[in-house]
Amino acid sequence: MSALAKSQVGLAPVLANKDENGVLKTAARMGEVRCPVLVIWGEQDRLLPRVQGERWRDAIDGAELEELADTGHHPQYDKPEEVAGMILESAPGELSS
């Protein structure tokens, strides 16, 4: 089984665990994250509602949420240079210089 297939099998239970609004119930453990987090959200994401990103941002201490215009669920593929720039700009230390 390929790495991609394994990751998809592992994601199946996570993706099936949604609330009545279709929002993933993943925020419960997000508070355990102890590193800088930038949630990049595609403005036209039709797979997950923006409130999902807001929940992740709110659940992780110090996390930021940035919305990227004219892109969908995969902003890293739609606008790779912009996403890379956003990551570098928000990264602490040497990466941001």
N, CA and C of each residue as an Amber inpcrd file, in Angstrom:
protein
   291
   0.8550000  -1.1770000   0.0000000   0.0000000   0.0000000   0.0000000
   0.9000000   1.2400000   0.0000000   0.6000000   2.1900000  -0.8580000
   1.4100000   3.4060000  -0.9600000   1.2290000   4.2860000   0.2740000
   2.1680000   5.2170000   0.4630000   2.0780000   6.1470000   1.5970000
   0.8130000   6.9890000   1.5010000   0.4580000   7.3980000   0.2830000
  -0.7570000   8.1950000   0.1030000  -1.9920000   7.3920000   0.4990000
  -2.0490000   6.1490000   0.0460000  -3.1970000   5.3020000   0.3870000
  -3.2820000   5.0830000   1.8950000  -2.1310000   4.8680000   2.5500000
  -2.1220000   4.6850000   4.0040000  -2.6170000   5.9380000   4.7130000
  -2.1880000   7.1060000   4.2390000  -2.6200000   8.3420000   4.8930000
  -4.1160000   8.5540000   4.7100000  -4.6390000   8.1710000   3.5530000
  -6.0740000   8.3240000   3.3150000  -6.8810000   7.3790000   4.1970000
  -6.3840000   6.1660000   4.3880000  -7.0580000   5.2130000   5.2740000
  -7.0440000   5.7520000   6.6980000  -5.9150000   6.3080000   7.1240000
  -5.8100000   6.8680000   8.4670000  -6.6900000   8.0810000   8.6740000
  -6.9350000   8.8310000   7.6230000  -7.7740000  10.0250000   7.7240000
  -9.2610000   9.7090000   7.7370000  -9.6410000   8.5620000   7.2480000
 -11.0660000   8.2310000   7.1210000 -11.8450000   8.4220000   8.4220000
 -11.3600000   7.9070000   9.5730000 -12.1330000   8.1070000  10.8050000
 -12.2110000   9.5770000  11.2180000 -11.1520000  10.3300000  10.9610000
 -11.1490000  11.7600000  11.2970000 -12.1840000  12.4860000  10.4530000
 -12.1750000  12.2240000   9.1510000 -13.0920000  12.9110000   8.2470000
 -14.5460000  12.5150000   8.4810000 -14.7670000  11.3340000   9.0200000
 -16.1350000  10.8850000   9.2950000 -16.6860000  11.4770000  10.5950000
 -15.8170000  12.0190000  11.4250000 -16.2120000  12.5380000  12.7360000
 -16.5540000  14.0280000  12.6390000 -17.7580000  14.3310000  12.1470000
 -18.1970000  15.7160000  11.9550000 -19.4070000  16.0070000  12.8280000
 -19.5850000  17.2890000  13.1390000 -20.7790000  17.6780000  13.8870000
 -21.9490000  17.8850000  12.9310000 -23.0660000  18.3510000  13.4650000
 -24.2800000  18.5090000  12.6530000 -24.1380000  19.5420000  11.5420000
 -23.1090000  20.4150000  11.6310000 -22.8730000  21.4260000  10.5960000
 -21.7980000  21.0110000   9.6020000 -21.3100000  19.7870000   9.7070000
 -20.2790000  19.3160000   8.7990000 -18.8840000  19.7560000   9.1910000
 -18.7150000  20.2400000  10.4230000 -17.4130000  20.6990000  10.9020000
 -16.7190000  19.5400000  11.6120000 -15.4520000  19.3250000  11.2630000
 -14.6910000  18.2430000  11.8800000 -14.5480000  18.4610000  13.3830000
 -14.6630000  17.3810000  14.1370000 -14.5220000  17.4520000  15.5930000
 -13.0670000  17.1910000  15.9890000 -12.1610000  17.9790000  15.4680000
 -10.7380000  17.7860000  15.7440000 -10.1860000  18.7740000  16.7520000
 -10.9370000  19.7910000  17.1050000 -10.4260000  20.8540000  17.9650000
 -10.1180000  20.3800000  19.3790000 -10.6880000  19.2780000  19.8130000
 -10.5150000  18.8160000  21.1890000  -9.0460000  18.6450000  21.5690000
  -8.2080000  18.1790000  20.6580000  -6.7920000  17.9450000  20.9730000
  -5.8930000  19.0540000  20.4640000  -6.4570000  20.0260000  19.7760000
  -5.6370000  21.1030000  19.2260000  -4.9430000  21.9130000  20.3200000
  -5.5320000  21.9820000  21.5010000  -4.9240000  22.7170000  22.6030000
  -3.6000000  22.1340000  23.0630000  -3.2910000  20.9130000  22.6290000
  -2.0250000  20.2730000  22.9810000  -0.8690000  20.7560000  22.1080000
  -1.1630000  21.4440000  21.0270000  -0.1290000  21.9220000  20.1090000
   0.6680000  23.0230000  20.8020000   1.9980000  22.9060000  20.7660000
   2.8670000  23.8470000  21.4530000   3.9030000  24.4610000  20.5120000
   3.4920000  24.8140000  19.3380000   4.3950000  25.4550000  18.3860000
   3.5950000  26.4940000  17.6070000   4.2850000  27.4140000  16.9340000
   3.5600000  28.4170000  16.1450000   2.7390000  27.7540000  15.0440000
   1.5140000  28.2270000  14.8640000   0.6220000  27.6550000  13.8550000
  -0.0020000  28.7700000  13.0360000   0.0760000  28.6130000  11.7310000
  -0.6180000  29.4940000  10.7990000  -1.5990000  28.6270000  10.0230000
  -2.8770000  28.8790000  10.2080000  -3.9170000  28.1670000   9.4680000
  -4.2010000  28.9960000   8.2220000  -3.9550000  28.4240000   7.0510000
  -4.1950000  29.1270000   5.7870000  -5.4520000  28.5370000   5.1720000
  -6.4370000  29.3930000   4.9680000  -7.7510000  28.9400000   4.5110000
  -8.0540000  29.4810000   3.1250000  -8.4960000  28.6190000   2.2260000
  -8.9350000  29.0480000   0.9040000 -10.3150000  29.6750000   0.9800000
 -10.4260000  30.8910000   0.5150000 -11.6860000  31.6370000   0.5740000
 -12.8450000  30.8700000  -0.0690000 -12.5470000  30.0810000  -1.0950000
 -13.5940000  29.3660000  -1.8200000 -13.6080000  27.8680000  -1.5000000
 -13.1250000  27.5040000  -0.3140000 -13.1130000  26.0970000   0.0990000
 -14.5480000  25.5900000   0.1980000 -14.8630000  24.5870000  -0.6030000
 -16.2100000  24.0130000  -0.5920000 -16.2620000  22.7030000   0.1860000
 -15.0940000  22.1990000   0.5850000 -15.0480000  20.9320000   1.3070000
 -15.2910000  21.1280000   2.8060000 -14.6630000  22.1510000   3.3780000
 -14.8160000  22.4370000   4.8040000 -15.2140000  23.8950000   4.9940000
 -16.1230000  24.1680000   5.9160000 -16.5260000  25.5510000   6.1610000
 -15.4240000  26.3320000   6.8910000 -15.3990000  27.6480000   6.6980000
 -14.3830000  28.5040000   7.3210000 -14.3980000  28.3760000   8.8420000
 -15.5510000  28.1030000   9.4070000 -15.6440000  27.9530000  10.8590000
 -14.7050000  26.8510000  11.3560000 -14.3780000  25.8830000  10.5040000
 -13.4160000  24.8440000  10.8820000 -12.0660000  25.4800000  11.1890000
 -11.5950000  26.3290000  10.2980000 -10.3280000  27.0200000  10.5260000
 -10.3690000  27.9250000  11.7410000 -11.5030000  28.5630000  11.9490000
 -11.6630000  29.4290000  13.1220000 -11.5790000  28.6140000  14.4100000
 -12.1640000  27.4310000  14.4040000 -12.0910000  26.5580000  15.5920000
 -10.6600000  26.1280000  15.8600000  -9.9280000  25.7730000  14.7970000
  -8.5270000  25.3930000  14.9770000  -7.7350000  26.5640000  15.5400000
  -7.9250000  27.7410000  14.9540000  -7.2160000  28.9350000  15.4330000
  -7.5270000  29.1850000  16.9080000  -8.7880000  29.1150000  17.2600000
  -9.2000000  29.3980000  18.6350000  -8.7170000  28.3380000  19.6210000
  -8.5510000  27.1120000  19.1640000  -8.1560000  26.0110000  20.0400000
  -6.6530000  25.9610000  20.2960000  -5.8580000  26.5920000  19.4210000
  -4.4000000  26.5490000  19.5470000  -3.9220000  27.9110000  20.0300000
  -3.2970000  27.9260000  21.1930000  -2.8250000  29.1710000  21.7770000
  -1.8650000  29.8930000  20.8280000  -2.2020000  31.1190000  20.4720000
  -1.3430000  31.9340000  19.6240000  -1.4550000  31.6700000  18.1340000
  -2.3190000  30.7670000  17.7230000  -2.4520000  30.4620000  16.2940000
  -3.0760000  31.6370000  15.5510000  -2.7530000  31.7240000  14.2760000
  -3.3170000  32.7550000  13.4110000  -4.0560000  32.0850000  12.2610000
  -5.0810000  32.7640000  11.7560000  -5.8400000  32.2840000  10.6020000
  -5.7580000  33.3390000   9.5170000  -5.2660000  32.9450000   8.3600000
  -5.1980000  33.8300000   7.2020000  -6.0330000  33.2150000   6.0900000
  -6.8400000  34.0300000   5.4590000  -7.6630000  33.5540000   4.3480000
  -7.0350000  34.0080000   3.0400000  -6.9650000  33.1010000   2.0930000
  -6.3650000  33.3850000   0.7960000  -7.4660000  33.4840000  -0.2510000
  -7.5520000  34.6460000  -0.8850000  -8.6060000  34.9080000  -1.8720000
  -8.4270000  34.0570000  -3.1310000  -9.5290000  33.8180000  -3.8010000
  -9.5430000  33.1320000  -5.1000000  -8.8640000  31.7670000  -5.0730000
  -9.0590000  31.0310000  -4.0010000  -8.5180000  29.6820000  -3.9220000
  -9.4720000  28.7980000  -3.1240000  -9.3540000  27.4960000  -3.3420000
 -10.2630000  26.5510000  -2.7060000  -9.6270000  25.7870000  -1.5650000
  -9.8800000  24.4850000  -1.5240000  -9.4710000  23.6350000  -0.4120000
  -7.9620000  23.3960000  -0.3570000  -7.2730000  23.5610000  -1.4660000
  -5.8300000  23.2920000  -1.5190000  -5.0570000  24.5450000  -1.9240000
  -4.9930000  25.5530000  -1.0630000  -4.2870000  26.7770000  -1.4460000
  -2.8100000  26.5330000  -1.7470000  -2.2140000  25.5060000  -1.1400000
  -0.8060000  25.2130000  -1.3910000  -0.5720000  24.7770000  -2.8360000
  -1.6010000  24.2640000  -3.4960000  -1.4870000  23.9040000  -4.9100000
  -1.9600000  25.0460000  -5.8040000  -3.0080000  25.7420000  -5.3750000
  -3.5590000  26.8350000  -6.1780000  -2.6170000  28.0300000  -6.2460000
  -2.0010000  28.3570000  -5.1190000  -1.1390000  29.5430000  -5.0340000
   0.1000000  29.2280000  -4.1930000   0.9770000  28.3550000  -4.6960000
   2.1140000  27.9090000  -3.8820000   3.0590000  29.0270000  -3.4510000
   3.3080000  30.0030000  -4.3310000   4.2280000  31.0770000  -3.9500000
   3.6480000  31.9360000  -2.8370000   2.3500000  32.2240000  -2.9240000
   1.7110000  33.0330000  -1.8810000   1.6980000  32.2900000  -0.5520000
   1.4030000  31.0040000  -0.5880000   1.3860000  30.2080000   0.6410000
   2.7870000  30.1610000   1.2470000   3.8010000  29.9180000   0.4210000
   5.1790000  29.8910000   0.9250000   5.5470000  31.2320000   1.5520000
   5.1620000  32.3240000   0.9090000   5.4360000  33.6500000   1.4540000
   4.7450000  33.8740000   2.7880000   3.5120000  33.4250000   2.9040000
   2.7650000  33.5660000   4.1580000   3.4440000  32.7800000   5.2810000
   3.9080000  31.5820000   4.9430000   4.5800000  30.7490000   5.9450000
   5.8820000  31.4010000   6.3780000   6.6820000  31.8450000   5.4100000
   7.9560000  32.4770000   5.7470000   7.7570000  33.7490000   6.5580000
   6.7450000  34.5200000   6.2150000   6.4700000  35.7670000   6.9260000
   6.0520000  35.5150000   8.3740000   5.3420000  34.4340000   8.6080000
   4.8550000  34.1570000   9.9640000   5.8260000  33.3160000  10.7870000
   6.8400000  32.7370000  10.1360000   7.7650000  31.8400000  10.8320000
   8.6740000  32.6170000  11.7820000   8.9090000  32.0600000  12.9510000
   9.8010000  32.7250000  13.9040000  11.2650000  32.5290000  13.5310000
  12.0960000  33.4070000  14.0010000  13.5380000  33.2280000  13.8690000
  14.0730000  33.4120000  12.4700000  15.0520000  32.5740000  12.1360000
  15.8010000  32.7180000  10.8930000  14.9470000  32.6010000   9.6430000
  13.9150000  31.7920000   9.6680000  13.0920000  31.6060000   8.4730000
  12.4280000  32.8960000   8.0270000  12.0800000  33.7590000   8.9790000
  11.3510000  34.9730000   8.6260000  12.2610000  36.0870000   8.1440000
  13.5840000  35.9200000   8.2520000  14.4750000  36.9870000   7.7880000
  14.9070000  36.8060000   6.3570000
